[in-house]
Amino acid sequence: MLDAVDAVLVRELQRDGRATFQALADRVGLSRTAVRARVQNLLETEVVRVVGIVHAAVVGAEAIGHVSVTVDGSAREVAAAVSGQPAVSFTALTAGPYDLVAQVRTRDDAALAAEVDHIRSVPGVRAAEVFRSISTVRDTHAVVRELGEVTLDDIDWRLLQELQRDGRAPYTRLAHIIGLSQAATRARVVRLMRTGVIQVTGLADPLALGAAELGGFGLVVTGALRKVAEAVAAQEGVRYLATGFGRYDIVGQAEASSRAEIVAVLDAIRAVPGVTVRESWHHLDVVKESYAVELPERPLNGA
């Protein structure tokens, strides 16, 4: 567990991964030097990883499938094989109706079907059921708002590549890579974040923040789906929520500090008018959580 100051720093980095050391220092009431040392320690020990998450519409990865898998034999071996697919952004071993769950992000439904077929072909996979996400209502680790008209040039693409690797890359290093001044580089990065092209955020170790329990749920809904989904997404502890088609109307994830609290989160969801919890499952171990996507190689002039 983190001390109170480090916990606040991690939460602030989740909110804004490029927050300056001075802004963080003002938030926790310590010197800039002390905060720099604390943040560097959090990064080096991988309590938190600051990454840039590119909007799905920018990279053409808007077809999202949530795959529930049952296996014969070792679930961990199957999860490791499934996680090796670049299109798989999340994999967890689970207790409940399935042995593991995975999230797949692709450019279209044809590509999604091909990825799911690949999962079904993994040795040990007995069955794989797919929930096709249509609308992401809440995602603590990605941009969910609609993307406006944005034109990106080769320099922007290179910045996106670098920010995916290191969300806190200094402007001095970014400026050197793209061949612009620090001021011009900063202006471009700010524009990319403000327009929603990329969100720079901290991916934290849940245990370090006291979120020892992580679970998923599938809901069926009566009434207006979007209204019900927004009400569920507003519940404390819900970190991800999507509407779509398949076995459920809504799929979501919740986190809490204890098993009793995760039960309380599910009870709060059940209390939302129009909601029936069809299934829920406990995440035993998160095998993969990665939001990096393959971006087109755009060599800069003279590079």
Protein backbone atom coordinates (compact mmCIF):
# COMPACT_ATOMS: atom_id res chain seq x y z
CA MET A 1 0.00 0.00 0.00
CA LEU A 2 1.11 3.54 -0.73
CA ASP A 3 1.31 6.29 1.83
CA ALA A 4 -1.24 9.11 1.56
CA VAL A 5 1.02 11.41 -0.48
CA ASP A 6 1.97 8.79 -3.06
CA ALA A 7 -1.67 7.74 -3.39
CA VAL A 8 -2.63 11.33 -4.22
CA LEU A 9 0.23 11.60 -6.72
CA VAL A 10 -0.91 8.44 -8.50
CA ARG A 11 -4.49 9.69 -8.67
CA GLU A 12 -3.30 13.01 -10.08
CA LEU A 13 -1.23 11.21 -12.71
CA GLN A 14 -4.28 9.16 -13.64
CA ARG A 15 -6.17 12.41 -14.14
CA ASP A 16 -3.36 14.16 -16.03
CA GLY A 17 -0.29 12.11 -16.88
CA ARG A 18 1.66 15.19 -17.96
CA ALA A 19 0.95 17.27 -14.85
CA THR A 20 4.06 19.28 -14.02
CA PHE A 21 6.09 18.53 -10.90
CA GLN A 22 5.17 21.99 -9.62
CA ALA A 23 1.46 21.35 -10.09
CA LEU A 24 1.81 18.03 -8.28
CA ALA A 25 3.82 19.70 -5.53
CA ASP A 26 1.11 22.32 -5.04
CA ARG A 27 -1.46 19.53 -4.81
CA VAL A 28 0.30 17.59 -2.03
CA GLY A 29 2.04 20.46 -0.24
CA LEU A 30 5.63 19.27 -0.72
CA SER A 31 8.61 20.79 -2.51
CA ARG A 32 9.04 20.27 -6.24
CA THR A 33 12.26 18.33 -5.56
CA ALA A 34 10.56 15.96 -3.13
CA VAL A 35 7.67 15.36 -5.52
CA ARG A 36 10.03 14.69 -8.44
CA ALA A 37 11.81 12.03 -6.37
CA ARG A 38 8.52 10.43 -5.35
CA VAL A 39 7.15 10.36 -8.90
CA GLN A 40 10.38 8.92 -10.29
CA ASN A 41 10.25 6.18 -7.66
CA LEU A 42 6.63 5.39 -8.52
CA LEU A 43 7.57 5.10 -12.19
CA GLU A 44 10.74 3.08 -11.62
CA THR A 45 8.97 0.58 -9.37
CA GLU A 46 6.09 0.40 -11.89
CA VAL A 47 3.49 1.30 -9.31
CA VAL A 48 2.22 3.54 -12.11
CA ARG A 49 2.99 3.68 -15.84
CA VAL A 50 2.22 6.93 -17.65
CA VAL A 51 1.20 6.27 -21.23
CA GLY A 52 -0.58 8.00 -24.06
CA ILE A 53 -3.81 6.32 -25.19
CA VAL A 54 -4.78 7.28 -28.73
CA HIS A 55 -8.46 7.74 -29.54
CA ALA A 56 -9.86 4.63 -31.23
CA ALA A 57 -11.22 6.67 -34.14
CA VAL A 58 -7.74 8.00 -34.95
CA VAL A 59 -6.26 4.54 -35.46
CA GLY A 60 -9.36 2.83 -36.80
CA ALA A 61 -9.79 0.48 -33.82
CA GLU A 62 -13.45 1.11 -33.11
CA ALA A 63 -14.66 -2.49 -33.35
CA ILE A 64 -14.40 -3.75 -29.76
CA GLY A 65 -15.24 -7.25 -28.62
CA HIS A 66 -15.41 -8.59 -25.08
CA VAL A 67 -14.63 -12.29 -25.25
CA SER A 68 -15.54 -14.77 -22.50
CA VAL A 69 -13.52 -17.98 -22.76
CA THR A 70 -13.89 -21.45 -21.24
CA VAL A 71 -10.90 -23.77 -21.41
CA ASP A 72 -9.74 -27.33 -20.97
CA GLY A 73 -6.48 -27.62 -19.07
CA SER A 74 -4.42 -24.65 -17.93
CA ALA A 75 -6.29 -21.34 -18.07
CA ARG A 76 -3.03 -19.45 -17.48
CA GLU A 77 -1.38 -21.00 -20.52
CA VAL A 78 -4.39 -20.12 -22.65
CA ALA A 79 -4.43 -16.58 -21.27
CA ALA A 80 -0.74 -16.16 -22.10
CA ALA A 81 -1.36 -17.29 -25.69
CA VAL A 82 -4.40 -15.03 -26.08
CA SER A 83 -2.49 -12.08 -24.64
CA GLY A 84 0.15 -12.48 -27.33
CA GLN A 85 -2.26 -11.15 -29.95
CA PRO A 86 -1.54 -7.43 -30.57
CA ALA A 87 -5.27 -6.71 -30.94
CA VAL A 88 -5.94 -8.01 -27.40
CA SER A 89 -5.79 -5.06 -24.98
CA PHE A 90 -6.92 -6.79 -21.78
CA THR A 91 -6.86 -10.36 -20.48
CA ALA A 92 -7.74 -11.64 -17.01
CA LEU A 93 -8.11 -15.01 -15.36
CA THR A 94 -11.54 -15.17 -13.74
CA ALA A 95 -13.67 -17.09 -11.27
CA GLY A 96 -17.28 -17.42 -12.30
CA PRO A 97 -19.04 -18.65 -15.43
CA TYR A 98 -15.84 -18.38 -17.54
CA ASP A 99 -12.16 -19.16 -17.08
CA LEU A 100 -10.83 -15.96 -18.61
CA VAL A 101 -12.02 -12.79 -20.30
CA ALA A 102 -10.35 -10.69 -22.98
CA GLN A 103 -10.97 -7.41 -24.78
CA VAL A 104 -10.17 -7.21 -28.49
CA ARG A 105 -9.88 -3.94 -30.45
CA THR A 106 -9.86 -4.02 -34.27
CA ARG A 107 -10.62 -1.79 -37.26
CA ASP A 108 -13.92 -3.47 -38.27
CA ASP A 109 -16.19 -6.44 -37.64
CA ALA A 110 -14.43 -8.62 -40.22
CA ALA A 111 -11.12 -8.11 -38.41
CA LEU A 112 -12.82 -8.70 -35.06
CA ALA A 113 -14.27 -11.99 -36.31
CA ALA A 114 -10.80 -13.06 -37.49
CA GLU A 115 -9.29 -12.25 -34.08
CA VAL A 116 -11.99 -14.20 -32.25
CA ASP A 117 -11.46 -17.15 -34.60
CA HIS A 118 -7.77 -17.01 -33.68
CA ILE A 119 -8.70 -17.14 -29.99
CA ARG A 120 -10.93 -20.14 -30.65
CA SER A 121 -7.99 -21.87 -32.36
CA VAL A 122 -5.70 -21.51 -29.33
CA PRO A 123 -4.98 -24.98 -27.86
CA GLY A 124 -7.12 -25.50 -24.77
CA VAL A 125 -9.94 -23.13 -25.74
CA ARG A 126 -13.25 -24.97 -25.54
CA ALA A 127 -15.55 -22.03 -26.33
CA ALA A 128 -15.48 -18.27 -26.76
CA GLU A 129 -18.55 -16.03 -26.50
CA VAL A 130 -18.43 -12.45 -27.84
CA PHE A 131 -20.13 -9.27 -26.69
CA ARG A 132 -19.81 -6.68 -29.48
CA SER A 133 -19.40 -3.26 -27.89
CA ILE A 134 -21.21 -0.45 -29.70
CA SER A 135 -20.76 2.48 -27.34
CA THR A 136 -18.25 3.01 -24.53
CA VAL A 137 -20.00 4.97 -21.79
CA ARG A 138 -17.18 5.02 -19.25
CA ASP A 139 -13.49 4.13 -19.47
CA THR A 140 -11.09 5.45 -16.87
CA HIS A 141 -8.16 4.75 -19.22
CA ALA A 142 -9.30 6.06 -22.59
CA VAL A 143 -10.93 8.97 -24.38
CA VAL A 144 -14.65 8.24 -24.76
CA ARG A 145 -15.92 11.54 -26.13
CA GLU A 146 -16.69 11.91 -29.83
CA LEU A 147 -13.71 13.02 -31.87
CA GLY A 148 -14.16 16.15 -33.98
CA GLU A 149 -12.50 16.98 -37.28
CA VAL A 150 -8.76 16.70 -36.70
CA THR A 151 -5.98 16.78 -39.29
CA LEU A 152 -2.73 15.09 -38.36
CA ASP A 153 0.60 15.54 -40.12
CA ASP A 154 3.77 13.42 -39.94
CA ILE A 155 5.02 15.35 -36.90
CA ASP A 156 1.78 14.67 -35.01
CA TRP A 157 2.02 10.95 -35.76
CA ARG A 158 5.59 10.84 -34.48
CA LEU A 159 4.51 12.59 -31.28
CA LEU A 160 1.72 10.07 -30.80
CA GLN A 161 4.21 7.23 -31.18
CA GLU A 162 6.52 8.72 -28.56
CA LEU A 163 3.72 9.53 -26.11
CA GLN A 164 2.42 5.97 -26.35
CA ARG A 165 5.83 4.76 -25.23
CA ASP A 166 6.32 7.37 -22.51
CA GLY A 167 3.49 9.70 -21.61
CA ARG A 168 5.82 11.90 -19.52
CA ALA A 169 8.55 12.22 -22.14
CA PRO A 170 10.16 15.66 -21.56
CA TYR A 171 9.47 18.36 -24.12
CA THR A 172 13.24 18.66 -24.62
CA ARG A 173 13.43 15.06 -25.85
CA LEU A 174 10.25 15.32 -27.93
CA ALA A 175 11.49 18.55 -29.52
CA HIS A 176 14.79 16.88 -30.42
CA ILE A 177 12.99 13.94 -32.04
CA ILE A 178 10.63 16.01 -34.20
CA GLY A 179 13.04 18.87 -34.91
CA LEU A 180 10.93 21.74 -33.54
CA SER A 181 11.40 24.19 -30.69
CA GLN A 182 10.20 23.25 -27.21
CA ALA A 183 7.44 25.85 -27.43
CA ALA A 184 6.19 24.51 -30.76
CA THR A 185 6.40 20.94 -29.47
CA ARG A 186 4.47 21.82 -26.33
CA ALA A 187 1.76 23.54 -28.41
CA ARG A 188 1.34 20.42 -30.57
CA VAL A 189 1.13 18.06 -27.59
CA VAL A 190 -1.43 20.31 -25.86
CA ARG A 191 -3.51 20.42 -29.07
CA LEU A 192 -3.46 16.63 -29.40
CA MET A 193 -4.66 16.25 -25.81
CA ARG A 194 -7.28 19.01 -25.86
CA THR A 195 -8.87 17.72 -29.07
CA GLY A 196 -9.08 14.21 -27.60
CA VAL A 197 -6.69 12.64 -30.10
CA ILE A 198 -4.68 11.28 -27.17
CA GLN A 199 -5.17 11.00 -23.43
CA VAL A 200 -2.05 10.81 -21.28
CA THR A 201 -2.86 8.94 -18.11
CA GLY A 202 -1.35 6.79 -15.39
CA LEU A 203 -2.01 3.05 -15.40
CA ALA A 204 -1.68 2.14 -11.75
CA ASP A 205 -1.18 -1.13 -9.95
CA PRO A 206 -4.62 -1.60 -8.33
CA LEU A 207 -3.13 -3.26 -5.25
CA ALA A 208 -0.95 -0.24 -4.60
CA LEU A 209 -4.06 1.94 -4.45
CA GLY A 210 -5.94 -0.46 -2.23
CA ALA A 211 -8.18 -1.69 -5.05
CA ALA A 212 -7.55 -5.32 -4.23
CA GLU A 213 -10.71 -6.57 -5.91
CA LEU A 214 -11.57 -6.32 -9.60
CA GLY A 215 -14.63 -7.85 -11.18
CA GLY A 216 -16.80 -7.82 -14.25
CA PHE A 217 -20.53 -7.91 -14.85
CA GLY A 218 -23.00 -8.42 -17.66
CA LEU A 219 -26.37 -6.66 -17.44
CA VAL A 220 -29.68 -6.91 -19.25
CA VAL A 221 -31.83 -3.80 -19.34
CA THR A 222 -35.47 -2.83 -19.61
CA GLY A 223 -36.25 0.68 -20.78
CA ALA A 224 -33.95 3.24 -22.41
CA LEU A 225 -30.53 1.59 -22.65
CA ARG A 226 -28.39 4.73 -22.77
CA LYS A 227 -30.11 6.30 -19.77
CA VAL A 228 -29.68 3.13 -17.71
CA ALA A 229 -26.05 2.76 -18.83
CA GLU A 230 -25.20 6.30 -17.75
CA ALA A 231 -26.81 5.69 -14.36
CA VAL A 232 -24.75 2.51 -13.88
CA ALA A 233 -21.55 4.23 -15.07
CA ALA A 234 -22.05 6.92 -12.42
CA GLN A 235 -21.90 4.37 -9.59
CA GLU A 236 -18.86 4.48 -7.32
CA GLY A 237 -16.37 1.77 -8.27
CA VAL A 238 -17.39 1.34 -11.91
CA ARG A 239 -14.24 1.80 -14.02
CA TYR A 240 -15.49 0.61 -17.42
CA LEU A 241 -18.91 0.33 -19.05
CA ALA A 242 -20.02 -0.38 -22.61
CA THR A 243 -23.33 -1.06 -24.34
CA GLY A 244 -23.67 -3.42 -27.26
CA PHE A 245 -25.07 -6.68 -28.59
CA GLY A 246 -24.71 -10.27 -27.47
CA ARG A 247 -25.45 -12.16 -24.29
CA TYR A 248 -25.93 -8.86 -22.43
CA ASP A 249 -27.00 -5.28 -23.10
CA ILE A 250 -24.16 -3.88 -20.97
CA VAL A 251 -20.71 -5.14 -19.98
CA GLY A 252 -18.69 -3.46 -17.25
CA GLN A 253 -15.80 -3.66 -14.80
CA ALA A 254 -15.74 -2.60 -11.17
CA GLU A 255 -12.96 -2.21 -8.62
CA ALA A 256 -12.97 -1.96 -4.84
CA SER A 257 -10.68 -2.30 -1.84
CA SER A 258 -12.30 -5.48 -0.53
CA ARG A 259 -14.63 -8.29 -1.48
CA ALA A 260 -17.34 -6.76 0.68
CA GLU A 261 -17.02 -3.48 -1.21
CA ILE A 262 -17.19 -5.17 -4.61
CA VAL A 263 -20.41 -6.81 -3.44
CA ALA A 264 -21.66 -3.34 -2.43
CA VAL A 265 -20.84 -2.02 -5.92
CA LEU A 266 -22.85 -4.83 -7.52
CA ASP A 267 -25.74 -4.18 -5.12
CA ALA A 268 -25.72 -0.49 -6.09
CA ILE A 269 -25.84 -1.53 -9.75
CA ARG A 270 -28.77 -3.86 -9.06
CA ALA A 271 -30.59 -0.95 -7.45
CA VAL A 272 -30.54 1.07 -10.69
CA PRO A 273 -34.06 0.96 -12.20
CA GLY A 274 -34.24 -1.28 -15.26
CA VAL A 275 -31.12 -3.34 -14.45
CA THR A 276 -30.78 -7.09 -14.01
CA VAL A 277 -27.33 -8.51 -13.30
CA ARG A 278 -27.28 -11.60 -15.51
CA GLU A 279 -23.73 -12.64 -14.66
CA SER A 280 -20.79 -11.42 -12.62
CA TRP A 281 -17.24 -12.71 -12.29
CA HIS A 282 -14.16 -12.12 -10.17
CA HIS A 283 -10.84 -11.18 -11.79
CA LEU A 284 -8.26 -13.43 -10.18
CA ASP A 285 -5.25 -12.09 -12.09
CA VAL A 286 -4.86 -9.46 -14.79
CA VAL A 287 -2.53 -11.03 -17.35
CA LYS A 288 -2.42 -8.14 -19.82
CA GLU A 289 -3.52 -4.50 -19.83
CA SER A 290 -2.12 -2.51 -22.72
CA TYR A 291 -3.68 0.35 -24.68
CA ALA A 292 -0.82 0.84 -27.13
CA VAL A 293 -1.79 0.47 -30.78
CA GLU A 294 0.30 0.16 -33.90
CA LEU A 295 0.61 3.59 -35.50
CA PRO A 296 1.68 4.19 -39.08
CA GLU A 297 5.39 4.80 -39.55
CA ARG A 298 5.74 8.42 -40.62
CA PRO A 299 9.43 9.30 -41.09
CA LEU A 300 10.06 12.99 -40.70
CA ASN A 301 11.75 14.91 -43.50
CA GLY A 302 15.46 14.55 -43.07
CA ALA A 303 15.10 11.80 -40.47
